[in-house]
Structures are given as structure tokens and as C-alpha cells.
Amino acid sequence: SAVISQKPSRDICQRGTSLTIQCQVDSQVTMMFWYRQQPGQSLTLIATANQGSEATYESGFVIDKFPISRPNLTFSTLTVSNMSPEDSSIYLCSVAQVGAGGEAFFGQGTRLTVV
Amino acid sequence: AQTVTQSQPEMSVQEAETVTLSCTYDTSESDYYLFWYKQPPSRQMILVIRQEAYKQQNATENRFSVNFQKAAKSFSLKISDSQLGDAAMYFCAYRSAMDSSYKLIFGSGTRLLVRP
């Protein structure tokens, strides 16, 4: 299994500002994902981070609001832009290895509070 | 589109007893994976157990086992000899084996309380 380090673990931000969350994996992985978990809710996929190209966004999520980078096979960032209180959530990075059984592993999450 | 349903928002079990968490799913696909994840208050999502749809044998991992009923599209998790550390949110998840997306679809979760 991969060891995933996510930073920051939590933050309190002012509305209208942006926050960039980092996800570092200890080994090269094929697939990287970003999920959002709103308070008391389940996980919803924001996008698949593609190495060297634009991320693939799920319905309801757009690049202007959630720009994602993935410069290599071990690192990705998610930015939450122009934040509002509705963006207060836990954001989780997840990785999976193609052909290795399909399990996804998760970082410890970033708890974001927007005030 | 595939969906995953967990109809039990909260379950409670006495320490050392057995509890079963329910999960049903809807799909038209024949090949897929099913997972149970545990999320303690630390927020870390931990894989508990996985099941491949083409395997008839139910998966088992120590005190955790599943009852996989493919025709009924049911995938329940049984926790035996419950321990205080089992208290957490449990999420059932589905992944298609028929596309290359590797995306997970999660149920709404079941909060498990363990009484000492």
C-alpha cells in the first residue's frame, strides 16, 4: 500500500481567498483522485488528476473553482478558489494502482473551514 | 449509473458481540469490485475488505467478513468480536472493472457505536 501525506491537515480561511492542498505519495502511482466530504456526508469525487495534462472533472465541479495540478507520478495539488462557507469540507487525496487489484488508498484529509 | 445505498445511518453493538452493516448497490455491469472502508474520527479512510464480483467466495479479513449476494446486489459487512476501536463511520464503495477510470462510488455511510 502507498503512504500518502496530505498538507495542510486543517485550515481556517477567509471567504474570497484560495487554499492549495498538497498530496505527496511515497511511490509512483497510476491514478490520483481528489474527493470532497461535506460535513456529515459521504465522499464525492471532484476530479481525477492526470499527469502532465488537465484533470478530468466530475459533473458539478469546474476547473476555475478547483484547479488541479499533477506534475509527476507522486505529487498533486488541489486549489479551492474564491472560497465561500459552502466550501467548508474535508478534502481527501486518493491513489490507486492500475492492475494491482483496484484498491484505493487515502490521505488523512484536509479539514477546511471557511469563515 | 451505479448507485450504492446504506440504509442504516447508525448501528450500535456491545463490545465482543457481532454486528452486520448492510449495503446494496445497483449496476448493470457484470464485473466490478466492492469495498468497505472505515473512517475513524482521525478522518483517515482505511480499507477494511474488498470483494471481486466474479469470485463467489466471500472475502474474510480476520474479524471482518462479507456476505456477497450478487443476484440480490447485496454486500453486507459482519464484524465479529467487536472492539472499541471498531467505532467509526463505515462506507461501502463500488468500482467498475469495465472502465479505466478507477473511480469509487460511495454509499452514505453507517456510524458504528461500540458500547463497553
Short mmCIF file of C-alpha atoms in Angstrom, two decimals:
data_model
loop_
_atom_site.label_atom_id
_atom_site.label_comp_id
_atom_site.label_asym_id
_atom_site.label_seq_id
_atom_site.Cartn_x
_atom_site.Cartn_y
_atom_site.Cartn_z
CA SER A 1 0.00 0.00 0.00
CA ALA A 2 1.08 3.59 -0.61
CA VAL A 3 1.82 6.10 2.12
CA ILE A 4 0.07 9.38 1.36
CA SER A 5 0.97 12.65 3.00
CA GLN A 6 -1.53 15.46 2.71
CA LYS A 7 -0.90 19.05 3.74
CA PRO A 8 -2.25 21.03 5.47
CA SER A 9 -4.23 18.77 7.77
CA ARG A 10 -6.58 21.62 8.58
CA ASP A 11 -7.02 25.30 7.92
CA ILE A 12 -9.38 28.16 8.61
CA CYS A 13 -9.63 30.59 5.71
CA GLN A 14 -11.36 33.84 4.94
CA ARG A 15 -14.03 33.88 2.28
CA GLY A 16 -12.81 35.04 -1.10
CA THR A 17 -9.33 33.60 -0.62
CA SER A 18 -7.81 30.42 -2.07
CA LEU A 19 -6.14 27.42 -0.46
CA THR A 20 -3.84 24.91 -2.10
CA ILE A 21 -3.75 21.38 -0.69
CA GLN A 22 -0.79 19.14 -1.41
CA CYS A 23 -0.74 15.37 -1.78
CA GLN A 24 2.58 13.51 -1.77
CA VAL A 25 2.85 9.75 -2.29
CA ASP A 26 5.87 7.68 -1.31
CA SER A 27 5.83 5.71 -4.57
CA GLN A 28 4.78 6.24 -8.16
CA VAL A 29 1.08 5.65 -8.67
CA THR A 30 -1.02 5.50 -11.77
CA MET A 31 -4.20 7.14 -10.56
CA MET A 32 -4.71 10.09 -8.24
CA PHE A 33 -8.05 11.50 -7.21
CA TRP A 34 -9.49 14.31 -5.15
CA TYR A 35 -12.66 13.80 -3.11
CA ARG A 36 -14.78 16.18 -1.08
CA GLN A 37 -16.61 15.15 2.08
CA GLN A 38 -19.08 17.74 3.27
CA PRO A 39 -19.96 17.74 6.99
CA GLY A 40 -21.72 14.53 7.95
CA GLN A 41 -21.82 13.36 4.35
CA SER A 42 -20.22 10.74 2.15
CA LEU A 43 -17.36 11.23 -0.26
CA THR A 44 -17.90 12.80 -3.65
CA LEU A 45 -15.30 12.67 -6.39
CA ILE A 46 -14.14 16.09 -7.56
CA ALA A 47 -11.73 15.03 -10.27
CA THR A 48 -9.09 12.62 -11.47
CA ALA A 49 -5.65 14.22 -11.54
CA ASN A 50 -3.87 13.34 -14.79
CA GLN A 51 -0.13 13.54 -15.01
CA GLY A 52 1.00 16.23 -17.42
CA SER A 53 -2.48 17.14 -18.62
CA GLU A 54 -5.69 18.71 -17.45
CA ALA A 55 -7.64 16.94 -14.74
CA THR A 56 -10.88 15.16 -15.53
CA TYR A 57 -13.68 16.79 -13.56
CA GLU A 58 -16.92 15.23 -12.40
CA SER A 59 -20.28 16.81 -13.01
CA GLY A 60 -20.76 19.84 -10.81
CA PHE A 61 -17.07 20.62 -10.43
CA VAL A 62 -15.16 23.03 -12.66
CA ILE A 63 -11.53 23.84 -13.21
CA ASP A 64 -11.88 27.52 -12.36
CA LYS A 65 -13.10 26.64 -8.88
CA PHE A 66 -10.91 23.58 -8.25
CA PRO A 67 -7.72 23.81 -10.30
CA ILE A 68 -5.62 20.68 -10.01
CA SER A 69 -2.03 20.02 -10.91
CA ARG A 70 -0.14 16.75 -11.24
CA PRO A 71 3.39 17.35 -12.40
CA ASN A 72 4.59 13.78 -11.80
CA LEU A 73 3.50 10.34 -10.61
CA THR A 74 3.93 11.08 -6.90
CA PHE A 75 2.53 14.58 -6.36
CA SER A 76 -0.68 16.53 -6.90
CA THR A 77 -2.27 19.73 -5.66
CA LEU A 78 -5.87 20.83 -5.37
CA THR A 79 -6.70 24.51 -5.05
CA VAL A 80 -10.02 25.66 -3.68
CA SER A 81 -10.52 29.10 -5.22
CA ASN A 82 -12.58 32.11 -4.17
CA MET A 83 -13.81 30.23 -1.13
CA SER A 84 -17.22 30.58 0.45
CA PRO A 85 -18.57 28.97 3.64
CA GLU A 86 -20.18 26.28 1.44
CA ASP A 87 -16.66 25.05 0.63
CA SER A 88 -16.13 24.04 4.26
CA SER A 89 -15.45 20.32 3.94
CA ILE A 90 -12.85 17.63 4.26
CA TYR A 91 -10.81 17.24 1.09
CA LEU A 92 -9.16 13.86 0.55
CA CYS A 93 -6.47 12.75 -1.82
CA SER A 94 -6.69 9.16 -3.02
CA VAL A 95 -4.45 6.95 -5.12
CA ALA A 96 -4.85 3.66 -6.93
CA GLN A 97 -2.53 1.49 -8.96
CA VAL A 98 -3.82 0.21 -12.27
CA GLY A 99 -3.78 -3.57 -12.41
CA ALA A 100 -2.95 -4.02 -8.74
CA GLY A 101 -6.37 -5.14 -7.55
CA GLY A 102 -8.05 -1.80 -7.64
CA GLU A 103 -7.84 -0.76 -4.02
CA ALA A 104 -7.76 2.95 -3.41
CA PHE A 105 -5.74 4.41 -0.57
CA PHE A 106 -6.38 7.74 1.06
CA GLY A 107 -4.51 10.56 2.67
CA GLN A 108 -5.57 11.76 6.10
CA GLY A 109 -7.61 14.57 4.61
CA THR A 110 -7.63 18.35 4.94
CA ARG A 111 -10.35 19.86 7.08
CA LEU A 112 -11.18 23.24 5.61
CA THR A 113 -13.30 25.81 7.40
CA VAL A 114 -14.24 28.99 5.56
CA VAL A 115 -15.33 31.94 7.67
CA ALA B 1 -25.35 4.94 -13.44
CA GLN B 2 -24.27 2.91 -10.49
CA THR B 3 -25.52 3.69 -7.01
CA VAL B 4 -24.65 2.44 -3.54
CA THR B 5 -27.14 2.50 -0.68
CA GLN B 6 -26.50 2.13 3.02
CA SER B 7 -29.85 2.15 4.79
CA GLN B 8 -28.53 2.18 8.35
CA PRO B 9 -27.34 5.67 9.37
CA GLU B 10 -26.23 4.35 12.75
CA MET B 11 -25.70 1.00 14.40
CA SER B 12 -24.76 0.07 17.94
CA VAL B 13 -23.08 -3.08 19.22
CA GLN B 14 -21.92 -4.34 22.57
CA GLU B 15 -18.21 -4.96 22.87
CA ALA B 16 -17.33 -8.57 21.95
CA GLU B 17 -20.63 -9.05 20.11
CA THR B 18 -21.25 -9.32 16.38
CA VAL B 19 -22.79 -6.68 14.15
CA THR B 20 -23.76 -6.63 10.48
CA LEU B 21 -23.75 -3.50 8.34
CA SER B 22 -25.89 -3.51 5.21
CA CYS B 23 -25.08 -2.29 1.73
CA THR B 24 -26.96 -2.65 -1.53
CA TYR B 25 -25.92 -1.43 -4.92
CA ASP B 26 -27.35 -1.02 -8.36
CA THR B 27 -25.44 -1.74 -11.53
CA SER B 28 -25.96 -3.25 -14.94
CA GLU B 29 -22.33 -4.36 -15.10
CA SER B 30 -21.19 -7.91 -14.52
CA ASP B 31 -17.62 -7.22 -13.43
CA TYR B 32 -16.85 -4.89 -10.55
CA TYR B 33 -15.27 -4.56 -7.14
CA LEU B 34 -16.87 -3.81 -3.81
CA PHE B 35 -15.15 -2.37 -0.78
CA TRP B 36 -15.76 -1.49 2.81
CA TYR B 37 -13.85 1.47 4.18
CA LYS B 38 -13.60 2.59 7.79
CA GLN B 39 -13.28 6.25 8.73
CA PRO B 40 -12.45 6.86 12.40
CA PRO B 41 -12.50 10.38 13.88
CA SER B 42 -8.96 10.86 12.60
CA ARG B 43 -10.55 11.15 9.11
CA GLN B 44 -8.20 8.58 7.57
CA MET B 45 -10.08 6.27 5.23
CA ILE B 46 -8.92 2.73 5.89
CA LEU B 47 -9.66 -0.18 3.60
CA VAL B 48 -11.32 -2.95 5.60
CA ILE B 49 -12.11 -5.54 2.96
CA ARG B 50 -12.62 -5.97 -0.78
CA GLN B 51 -14.66 -8.35 -2.90
CA GLU B 52 -14.33 -9.12 -6.58
CA ALA B 53 -17.68 -9.72 -8.23
CA TYR B 54 -16.55 -12.72 -10.23
CA LYS B 55 -15.46 -14.55 -7.08
CA GLN B 56 -18.25 -16.46 -5.39
CA GLN B 57 -16.34 -16.95 -2.17
CA ASN B 58 -16.99 -14.30 0.43
CA ALA B 59 -13.95 -12.29 1.47
CA THR B 60 -12.66 -12.52 5.02
CA GLU B 61 -10.09 -10.46 6.89
CA ASN B 62 -9.63 -11.57 10.50
CA ARG B 63 -12.76 -10.41 12.38
CA PHE B 64 -14.29 -8.87 9.26
CA SER B 65 -16.22 -10.84 6.68
CA VAL B 66 -18.70 -10.07 3.96
CA ASN B 67 -21.88 -11.68 2.71
CA PHE B 68 -21.84 -11.03 -1.02
CA GLN B 69 -25.09 -11.83 -2.79
CA LYS B 70 -24.52 -10.92 -6.43
CA ALA B 71 -28.02 -11.66 -7.66
CA ALA B 72 -29.54 -9.60 -4.89
CA LYS B 73 -26.87 -6.90 -5.28
CA SER B 74 -26.17 -7.01 -1.60
CA PHE B 75 -22.81 -6.66 0.15
CA SER B 76 -23.04 -6.70 3.94
CA LEU B 77 -20.14 -6.47 6.39
CA LYS B 78 -20.02 -8.62 9.51
CA ILE B 79 -17.78 -7.58 12.37
CA SER B 80 -17.21 -10.31 14.92
CA ASP B 81 -15.93 -9.85 18.48
CA SER B 82 -16.42 -6.09 18.22
CA GLN B 83 -13.80 -3.92 19.81
CA LEU B 84 -13.88 -0.32 20.98
CA GLY B 85 -11.50 0.56 18.18
CA ASP B 86 -14.07 -0.53 15.62
CA ALA B 87 -16.16 2.54 16.40
CA ALA B 88 -16.12 4.63 13.21
CA MET B 89 -18.02 5.54 10.07
CA TYR B 90 -18.17 2.66 7.62
CA PHE B 91 -18.57 3.30 3.91
CA CYS B 92 -19.47 0.78 1.26
CA ALA B 93 -18.00 1.54 -2.17
CA TYR B 94 -18.29 0.28 -5.73
CA ARG B 95 -15.77 0.36 -8.54
CA SER B 96 -16.40 -0.75 -12.07
CA ALA B 97 -13.95 -3.24 -13.55
CA MET B 98 -15.22 -2.46 -17.02
CA ASP B 99 -13.78 1.01 -17.46
CA SER B 100 -10.37 2.52 -16.83
CA SER B 101 -11.49 5.31 -14.53
CA TYR B 102 -10.85 3.54 -11.20
CA LYS B 103 -13.41 5.87 -9.64
CA LEU B 104 -15.14 4.85 -6.42
CA ILE B 105 -18.83 5.38 -5.77
CA PHE B 106 -19.59 5.57 -2.07
CA GLY B 107 -22.67 4.91 -0.02
CA SER B 108 -23.86 7.41 2.57
CA GLY B 109 -22.15 5.63 5.42
CA THR B 110 -23.10 3.91 8.68
CA ARG B 111 -21.87 5.17 12.01
CA LEU B 112 -20.94 2.26 14.27
CA LEU B 113 -21.03 2.79 18.01
CA VAL B 114 -19.41 0.20 20.29
CA ARG B 115 -20.70 0.02 23.85
CA PRO B 116 -18.18 -1.09 26.51
#
